[in-house]
Short mmCIF file of C-alpha atoms in Angstrom, two decimals:
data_model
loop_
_atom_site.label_atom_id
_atom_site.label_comp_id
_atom_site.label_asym_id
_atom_site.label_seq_id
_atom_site.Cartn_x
_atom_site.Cartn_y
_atom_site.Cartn_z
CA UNK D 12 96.50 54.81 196.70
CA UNK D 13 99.62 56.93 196.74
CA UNK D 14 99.60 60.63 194.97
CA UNK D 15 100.26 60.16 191.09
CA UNK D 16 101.78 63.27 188.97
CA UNK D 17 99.33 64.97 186.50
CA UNK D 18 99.37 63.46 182.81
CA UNK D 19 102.62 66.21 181.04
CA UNK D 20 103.66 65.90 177.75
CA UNK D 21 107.29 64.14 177.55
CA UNK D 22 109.21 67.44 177.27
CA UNK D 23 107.41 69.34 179.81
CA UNK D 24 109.18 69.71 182.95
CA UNK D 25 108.61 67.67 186.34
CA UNK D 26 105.98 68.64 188.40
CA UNK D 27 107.04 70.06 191.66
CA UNK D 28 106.09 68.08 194.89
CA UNK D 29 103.41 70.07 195.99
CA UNK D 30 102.17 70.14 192.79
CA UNK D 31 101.11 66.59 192.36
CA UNK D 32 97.77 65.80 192.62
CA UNK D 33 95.02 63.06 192.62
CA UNK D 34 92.61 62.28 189.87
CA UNK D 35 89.28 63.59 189.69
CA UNK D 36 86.68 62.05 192.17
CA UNK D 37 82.92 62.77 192.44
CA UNK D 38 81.52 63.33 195.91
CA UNK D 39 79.52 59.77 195.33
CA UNK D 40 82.21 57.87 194.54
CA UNK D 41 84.62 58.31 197.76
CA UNK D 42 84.43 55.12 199.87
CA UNK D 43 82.81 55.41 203.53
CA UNK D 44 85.83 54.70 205.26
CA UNK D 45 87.41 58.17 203.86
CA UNK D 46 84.73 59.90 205.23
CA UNK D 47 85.68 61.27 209.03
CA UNK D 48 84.90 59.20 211.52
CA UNK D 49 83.25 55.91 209.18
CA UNK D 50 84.11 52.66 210.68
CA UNK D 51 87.21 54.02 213.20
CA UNK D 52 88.06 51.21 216.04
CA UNK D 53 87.56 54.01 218.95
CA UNK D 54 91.12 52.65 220.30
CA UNK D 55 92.87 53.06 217.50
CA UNK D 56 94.29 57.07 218.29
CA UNK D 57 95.96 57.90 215.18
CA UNK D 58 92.92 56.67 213.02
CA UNK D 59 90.09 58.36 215.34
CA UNK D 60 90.88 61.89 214.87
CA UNK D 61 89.42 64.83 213.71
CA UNK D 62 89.14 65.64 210.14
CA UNK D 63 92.02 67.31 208.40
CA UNK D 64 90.76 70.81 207.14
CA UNK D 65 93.51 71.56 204.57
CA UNK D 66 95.08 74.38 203.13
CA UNK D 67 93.14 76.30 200.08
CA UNK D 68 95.20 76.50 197.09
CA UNK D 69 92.66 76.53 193.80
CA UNK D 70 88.91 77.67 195.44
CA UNK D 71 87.86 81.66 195.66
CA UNK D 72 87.39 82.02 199.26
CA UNK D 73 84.22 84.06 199.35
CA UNK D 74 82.56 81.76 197.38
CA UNK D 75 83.63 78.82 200.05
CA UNK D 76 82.56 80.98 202.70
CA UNK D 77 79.18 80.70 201.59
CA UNK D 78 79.45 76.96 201.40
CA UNK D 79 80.32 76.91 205.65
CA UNK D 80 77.61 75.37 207.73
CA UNK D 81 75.29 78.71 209.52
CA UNK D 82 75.29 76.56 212.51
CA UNK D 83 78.45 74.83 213.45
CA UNK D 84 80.77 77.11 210.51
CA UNK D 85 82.21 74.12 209.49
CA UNK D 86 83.71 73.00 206.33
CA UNK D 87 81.17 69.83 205.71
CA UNK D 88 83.01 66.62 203.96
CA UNK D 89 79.82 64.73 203.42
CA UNK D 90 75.70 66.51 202.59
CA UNK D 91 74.59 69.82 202.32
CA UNK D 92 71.45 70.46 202.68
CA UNK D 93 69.98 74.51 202.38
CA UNK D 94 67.03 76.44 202.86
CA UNK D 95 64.47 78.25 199.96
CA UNK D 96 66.93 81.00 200.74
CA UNK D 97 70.37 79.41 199.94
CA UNK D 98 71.48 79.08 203.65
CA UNK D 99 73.76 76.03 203.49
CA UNK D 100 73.57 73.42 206.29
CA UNK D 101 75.88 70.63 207.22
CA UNK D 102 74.08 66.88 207.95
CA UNK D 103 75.07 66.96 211.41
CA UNK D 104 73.50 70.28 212.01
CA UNK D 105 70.43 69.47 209.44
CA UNK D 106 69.69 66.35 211.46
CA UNK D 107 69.88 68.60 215.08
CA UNK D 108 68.17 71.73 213.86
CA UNK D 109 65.47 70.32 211.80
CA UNK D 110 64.69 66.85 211.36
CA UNK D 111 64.88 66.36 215.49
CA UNK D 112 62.14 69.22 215.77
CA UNK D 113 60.02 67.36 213.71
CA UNK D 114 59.97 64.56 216.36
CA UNK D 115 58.12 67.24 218.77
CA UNK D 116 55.72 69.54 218.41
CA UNK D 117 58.15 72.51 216.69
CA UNK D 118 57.79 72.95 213.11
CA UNK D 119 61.48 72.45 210.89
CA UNK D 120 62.61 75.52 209.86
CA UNK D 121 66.10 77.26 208.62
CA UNK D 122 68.04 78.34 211.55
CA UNK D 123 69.13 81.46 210.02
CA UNK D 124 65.93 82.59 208.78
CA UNK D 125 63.16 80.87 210.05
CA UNK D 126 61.85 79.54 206.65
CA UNK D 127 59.94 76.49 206.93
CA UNK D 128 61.90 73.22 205.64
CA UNK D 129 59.96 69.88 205.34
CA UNK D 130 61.22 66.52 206.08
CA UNK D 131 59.69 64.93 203.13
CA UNK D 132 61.48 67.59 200.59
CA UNK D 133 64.81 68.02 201.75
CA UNK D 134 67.02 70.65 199.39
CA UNK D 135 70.46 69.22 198.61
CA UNK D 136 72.99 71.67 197.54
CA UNK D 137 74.84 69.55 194.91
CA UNK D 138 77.23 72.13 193.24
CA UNK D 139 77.98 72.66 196.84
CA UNK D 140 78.52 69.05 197.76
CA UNK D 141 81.22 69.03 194.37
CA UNK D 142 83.04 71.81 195.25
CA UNK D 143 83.90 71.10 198.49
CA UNK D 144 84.89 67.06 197.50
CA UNK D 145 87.05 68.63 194.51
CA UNK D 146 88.21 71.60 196.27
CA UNK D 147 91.86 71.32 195.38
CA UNK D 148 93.78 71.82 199.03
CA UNK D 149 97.47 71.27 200.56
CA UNK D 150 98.22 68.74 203.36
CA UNK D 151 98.85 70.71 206.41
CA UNK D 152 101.68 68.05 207.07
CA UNK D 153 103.72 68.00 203.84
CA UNK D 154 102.17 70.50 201.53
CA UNK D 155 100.87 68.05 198.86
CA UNK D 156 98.16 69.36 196.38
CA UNK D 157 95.37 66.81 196.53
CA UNK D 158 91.05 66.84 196.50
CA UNK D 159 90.09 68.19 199.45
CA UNK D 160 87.58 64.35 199.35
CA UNK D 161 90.36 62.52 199.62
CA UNK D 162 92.28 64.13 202.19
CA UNK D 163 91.64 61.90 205.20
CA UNK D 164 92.62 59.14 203.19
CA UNK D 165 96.29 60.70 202.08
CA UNK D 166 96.74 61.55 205.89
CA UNK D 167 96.20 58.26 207.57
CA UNK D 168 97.71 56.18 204.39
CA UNK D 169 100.21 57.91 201.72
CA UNK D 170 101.46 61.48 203.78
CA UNK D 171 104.91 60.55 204.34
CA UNK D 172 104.81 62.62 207.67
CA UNK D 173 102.50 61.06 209.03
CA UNK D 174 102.25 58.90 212.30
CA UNK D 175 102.80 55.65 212.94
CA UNK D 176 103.18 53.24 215.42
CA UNK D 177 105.83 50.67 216.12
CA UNK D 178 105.13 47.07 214.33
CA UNK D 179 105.62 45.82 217.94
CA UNK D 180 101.87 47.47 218.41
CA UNK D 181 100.05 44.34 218.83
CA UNK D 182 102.16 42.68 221.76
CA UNK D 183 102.67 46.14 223.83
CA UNK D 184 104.50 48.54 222.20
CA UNK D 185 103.02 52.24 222.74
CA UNK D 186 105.33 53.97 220.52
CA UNK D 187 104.41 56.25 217.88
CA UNK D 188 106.40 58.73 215.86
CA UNK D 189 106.53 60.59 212.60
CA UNK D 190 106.93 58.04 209.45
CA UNK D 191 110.90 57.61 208.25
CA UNK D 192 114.02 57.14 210.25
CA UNK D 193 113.05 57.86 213.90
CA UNK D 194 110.71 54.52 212.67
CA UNK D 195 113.36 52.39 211.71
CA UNK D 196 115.16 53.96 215.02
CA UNK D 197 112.45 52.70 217.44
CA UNK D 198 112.10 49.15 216.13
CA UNK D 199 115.51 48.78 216.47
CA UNK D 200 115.91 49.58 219.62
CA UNK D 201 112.10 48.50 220.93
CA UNK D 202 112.31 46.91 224.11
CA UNK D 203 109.57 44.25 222.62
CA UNK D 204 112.12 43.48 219.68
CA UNK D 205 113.99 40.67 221.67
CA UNK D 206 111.03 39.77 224.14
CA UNK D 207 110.35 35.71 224.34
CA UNK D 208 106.88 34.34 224.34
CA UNK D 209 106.99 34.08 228.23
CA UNK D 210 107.79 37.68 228.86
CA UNK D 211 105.05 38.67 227.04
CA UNK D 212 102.75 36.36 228.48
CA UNK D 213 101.54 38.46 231.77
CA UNK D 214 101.18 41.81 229.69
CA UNK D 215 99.06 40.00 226.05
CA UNK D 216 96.78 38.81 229.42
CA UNK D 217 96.26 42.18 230.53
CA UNK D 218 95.63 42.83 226.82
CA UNK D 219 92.96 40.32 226.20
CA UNK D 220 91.44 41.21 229.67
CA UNK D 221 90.54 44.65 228.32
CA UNK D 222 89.35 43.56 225.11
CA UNK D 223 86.62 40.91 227.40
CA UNK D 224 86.06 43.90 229.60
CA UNK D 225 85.15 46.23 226.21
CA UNK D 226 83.11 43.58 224.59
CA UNK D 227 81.34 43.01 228.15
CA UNK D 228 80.50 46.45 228.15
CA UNK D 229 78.83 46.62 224.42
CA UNK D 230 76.86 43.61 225.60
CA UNK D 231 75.72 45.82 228.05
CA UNK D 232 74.74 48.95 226.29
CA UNK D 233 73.22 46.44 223.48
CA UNK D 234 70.87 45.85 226.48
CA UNK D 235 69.89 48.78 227.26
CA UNK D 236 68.64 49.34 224.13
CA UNK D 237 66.00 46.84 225.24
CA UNK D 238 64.88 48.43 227.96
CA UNK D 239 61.08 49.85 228.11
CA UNK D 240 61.51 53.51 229.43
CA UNK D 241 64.16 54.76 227.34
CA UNK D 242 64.71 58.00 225.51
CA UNK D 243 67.17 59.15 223.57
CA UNK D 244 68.55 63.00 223.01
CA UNK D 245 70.70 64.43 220.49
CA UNK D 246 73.50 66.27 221.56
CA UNK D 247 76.11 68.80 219.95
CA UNK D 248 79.45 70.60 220.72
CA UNK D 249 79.78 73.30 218.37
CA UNK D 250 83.45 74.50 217.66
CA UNK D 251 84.42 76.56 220.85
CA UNK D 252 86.27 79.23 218.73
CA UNK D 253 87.41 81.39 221.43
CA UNK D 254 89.25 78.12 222.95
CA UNK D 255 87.48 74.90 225.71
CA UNK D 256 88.96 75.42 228.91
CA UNK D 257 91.40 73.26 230.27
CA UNK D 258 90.67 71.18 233.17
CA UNK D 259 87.68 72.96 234.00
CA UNK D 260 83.92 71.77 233.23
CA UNK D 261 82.02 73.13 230.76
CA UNK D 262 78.33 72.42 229.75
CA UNK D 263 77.20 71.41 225.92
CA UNK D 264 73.80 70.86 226.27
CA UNK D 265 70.75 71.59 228.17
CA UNK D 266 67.45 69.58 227.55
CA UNK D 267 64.35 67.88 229.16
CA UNK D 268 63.52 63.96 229.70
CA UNK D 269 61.49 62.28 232.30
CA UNK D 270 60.35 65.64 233.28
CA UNK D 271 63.51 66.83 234.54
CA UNK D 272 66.04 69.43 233.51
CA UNK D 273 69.73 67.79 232.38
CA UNK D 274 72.75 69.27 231.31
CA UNK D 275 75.72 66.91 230.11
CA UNK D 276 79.14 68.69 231.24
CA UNK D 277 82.49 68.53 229.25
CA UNK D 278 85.59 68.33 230.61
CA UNK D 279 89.02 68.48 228.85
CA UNK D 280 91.91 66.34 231.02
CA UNK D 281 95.19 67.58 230.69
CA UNK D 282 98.81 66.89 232.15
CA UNK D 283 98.54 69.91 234.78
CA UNK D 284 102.04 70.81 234.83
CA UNK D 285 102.17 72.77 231.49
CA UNK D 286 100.54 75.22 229.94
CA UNK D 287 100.90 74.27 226.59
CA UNK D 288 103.13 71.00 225.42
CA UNK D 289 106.26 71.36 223.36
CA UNK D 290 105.09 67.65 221.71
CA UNK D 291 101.39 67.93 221.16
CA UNK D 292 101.06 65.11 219.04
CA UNK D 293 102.72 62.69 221.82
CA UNK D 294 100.95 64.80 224.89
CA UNK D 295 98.00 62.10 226.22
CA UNK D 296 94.64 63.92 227.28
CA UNK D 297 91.40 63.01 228.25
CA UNK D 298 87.81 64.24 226.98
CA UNK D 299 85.08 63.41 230.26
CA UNK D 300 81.20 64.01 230.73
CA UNK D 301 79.35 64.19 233.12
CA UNK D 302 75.23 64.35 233.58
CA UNK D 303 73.98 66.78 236.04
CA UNK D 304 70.41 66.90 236.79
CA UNK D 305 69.77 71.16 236.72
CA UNK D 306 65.72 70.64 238.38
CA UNK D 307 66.60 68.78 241.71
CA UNK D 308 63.80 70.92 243.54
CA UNK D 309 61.35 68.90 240.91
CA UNK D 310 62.92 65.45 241.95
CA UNK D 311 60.70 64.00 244.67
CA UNK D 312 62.53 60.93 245.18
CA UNK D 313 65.85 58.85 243.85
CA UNK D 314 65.58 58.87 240.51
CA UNK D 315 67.35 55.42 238.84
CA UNK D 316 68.78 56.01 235.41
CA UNK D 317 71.48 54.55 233.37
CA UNK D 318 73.02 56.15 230.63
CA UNK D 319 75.66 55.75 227.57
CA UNK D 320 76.50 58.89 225.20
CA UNK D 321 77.85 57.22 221.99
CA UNK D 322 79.08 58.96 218.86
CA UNK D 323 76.41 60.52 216.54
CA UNK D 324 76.67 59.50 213.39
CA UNK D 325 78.40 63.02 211.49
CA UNK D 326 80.86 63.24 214.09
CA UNK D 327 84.90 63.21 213.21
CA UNK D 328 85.61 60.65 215.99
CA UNK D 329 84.06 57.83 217.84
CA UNK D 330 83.43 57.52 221.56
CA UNK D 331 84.71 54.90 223.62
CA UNK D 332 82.45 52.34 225.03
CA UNK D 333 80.71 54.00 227.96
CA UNK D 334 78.06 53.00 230.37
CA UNK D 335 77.02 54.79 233.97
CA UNK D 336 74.70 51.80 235.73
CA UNK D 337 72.12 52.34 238.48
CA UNK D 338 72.54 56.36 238.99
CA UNK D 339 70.52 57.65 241.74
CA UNK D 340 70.17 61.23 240.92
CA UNK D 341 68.07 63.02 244.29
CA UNK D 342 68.20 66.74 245.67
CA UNK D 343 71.72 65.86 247.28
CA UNK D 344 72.59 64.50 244.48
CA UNK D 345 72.86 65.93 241.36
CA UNK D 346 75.98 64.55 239.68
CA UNK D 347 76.79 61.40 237.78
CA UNK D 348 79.80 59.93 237.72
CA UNK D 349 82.88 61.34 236.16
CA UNK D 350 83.22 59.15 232.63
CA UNK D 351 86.15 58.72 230.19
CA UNK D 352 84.72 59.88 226.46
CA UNK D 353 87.78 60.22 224.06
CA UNK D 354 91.15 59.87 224.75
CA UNK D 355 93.80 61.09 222.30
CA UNK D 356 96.98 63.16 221.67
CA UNK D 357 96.91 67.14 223.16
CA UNK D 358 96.50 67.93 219.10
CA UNK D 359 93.71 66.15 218.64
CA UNK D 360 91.75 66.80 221.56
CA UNK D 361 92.54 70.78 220.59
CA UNK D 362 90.96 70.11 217.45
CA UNK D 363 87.86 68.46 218.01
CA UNK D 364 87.25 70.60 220.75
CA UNK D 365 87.99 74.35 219.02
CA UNK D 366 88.08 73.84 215.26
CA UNK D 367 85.06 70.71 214.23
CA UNK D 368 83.20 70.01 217.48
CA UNK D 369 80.99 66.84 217.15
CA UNK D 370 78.00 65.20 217.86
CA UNK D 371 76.80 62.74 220.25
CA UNK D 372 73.57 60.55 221.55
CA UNK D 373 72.52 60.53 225.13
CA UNK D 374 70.57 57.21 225.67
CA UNK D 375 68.92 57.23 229.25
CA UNK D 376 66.74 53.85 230.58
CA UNK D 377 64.97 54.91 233.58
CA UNK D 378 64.73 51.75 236.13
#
């Protein structure tokens, strides 16, 4: 769906670009799929990316300040939930901070205030939920007025500067550039635009060889969901405001399972030979974990896991397929193996990272 002008009368004047703007939409009735991180292919790096945030144009910002999550200070796109007290929490954060309590022995309660919340009587904040979905916003991009619910949609579909790849995608190509003439350029002058069936032949191999090797890999992890000692933790990033260091490790989350201490450890993969790209939408970077067993003095003998952190379900992005076999994890050692988690452009890694954070589950089979 492309941006449509506002109904004018016939002699009123044009609108101005930025002044066009989509239709009214209630929270309810914006598909899945415009909702960040809803049925994204994981390979696919200019649809798995954060959420755009938008410029304010028509909302008084106190009053949207109130509407930020107390936990993660978020923006939410999808639920609010709040507390007797009016403390507004995002899904994500809802679903960490309360509902996954409830699973132990600690009682659900608000994280700001400590009010008791009950699983079975959850508070929605639905004026909230509408004004952030019609919040009327500007494409950081091109400056278009739109609904602040449909903005993911308008910047992977109808914002003409956009990315896109080359139409030589499927058989190669790893081009991508901003949507108009540098396009038209490219495929022009795309070294896959005269390429016979036979010089493709050796590289749509490789191709289909990583495709087997992903679906392999989903076969596995669908397996280890049948395993009989398994337990699974929730996990969260919040937004590292003051900025996630680069090439360095940096640890997310602490918790407890099989009677050992864990910590999973971030690190952010970057070309080490600048400080800071010209070209950060074309700059390739690497988001990696790690598990780290923190209690080794409590570890008697090897102890066998394997492991997979996958996506939660309110995070922005999804994780690539990942799977860490037969880990021995003793007093010696403590570390598992160093494992790709998102790969994407410089820009996109920056904002997941600083500005919306995400959420993940840590499934570990003992064996």
């Amino acid at each position: 769906m492309s941006v449509e002008n506002m109904l004018t009368p016939e002699d009123a004047e044009e609108p101005e670009e930025n002044d066009r703007v989509f239709p009214d939409t209630d929270p309810a009735e914006i598909p899945l799929r415009h909702i960040p991180g809803i049925n994204i292919d994981s390979d696919d790096e200019l649809a798995n990316v954060p959420a755009w945030s938008g410029l304010n144009v028509g909302g008084n910002a106190d009053e949207l300040e109130a509407l930020r999550c107390i936990v993660c200070k978020t923006m939410p796109f999808t639920t609010l939930y709040q507390c007797q007290h009016e403390h507004t929490i995002c899904a994500g954060c809802y679903q960490m901070r309360v509902l996954d309590k409830m699973l132990g022995a600690q009682l659900g309660t608000c994280p700001q205030c400590g009010v008791r919340i009950y699983r079975h009587e959850p508070y929605r904040n639905l004026a909230g939920e509408h004004t952030l979905a019609q919040l009327m916003v500007a494409c950081e991009d091109c400056g278009v007025h739109l609904q602040r619910g449909l903005l993911r949609k308008h910047g992977l579909e109808d914002c003409p500067r956009r990315l896109v790849p080359c139409k030589y995608r499927r058989i190669g190509c790893n081009w991508k550039g901003m949507l108009g003439e540098a396009v038209a350029a490219h495929e022009e002058s795309c070294e896959y635009h005269g390429k016979r069936g036979l010089q493709l032949l050796d590289e749509l191999q490789q191709r289909q060889e990583q495709r087997d090797a992903k679906q392999c890999l989903l076969g596995k992890i669908m397996k280890l969901l049948q395993l009989p000692h398994i337990t699974v933790r929730l996990l969260q990033l919040l937004p590292q405001l003051e900025g996630f260091p680069r090439n360095n490790f940096k640890t997310c989350a602490m918790f407890e399972a099989f009677s050992q201490r864990w910590s999973v450890q971030l690190k952010w993969q970057t070309p080490t030979d600048v400080e800071e790209p010209a070209d950060q939408a074309n700059c390739p970077c690497s988001l990696l974990f790690q598990l780290c067993l923190e209690s080794p003095d409590g570890c008697r003998g090897p102890l066998g896991l394997t492991y997979t952190l996958v996506s939660g379900t309110h995070s922005d992005v999804r994780f690539q397929p990942n799977l860490c076999e037969k880990c021995d994890f003793t007093r010696e050692n403590v570390l598992g193996p160093l494992t790709p988690l998102y790969h994407n452009s410089w820009q996109s890694c920056a904002k997941l990272l600083n500005e919306r954070g995400f959420f993940g589950r840590l499934l570990m089979a003992r064996i």
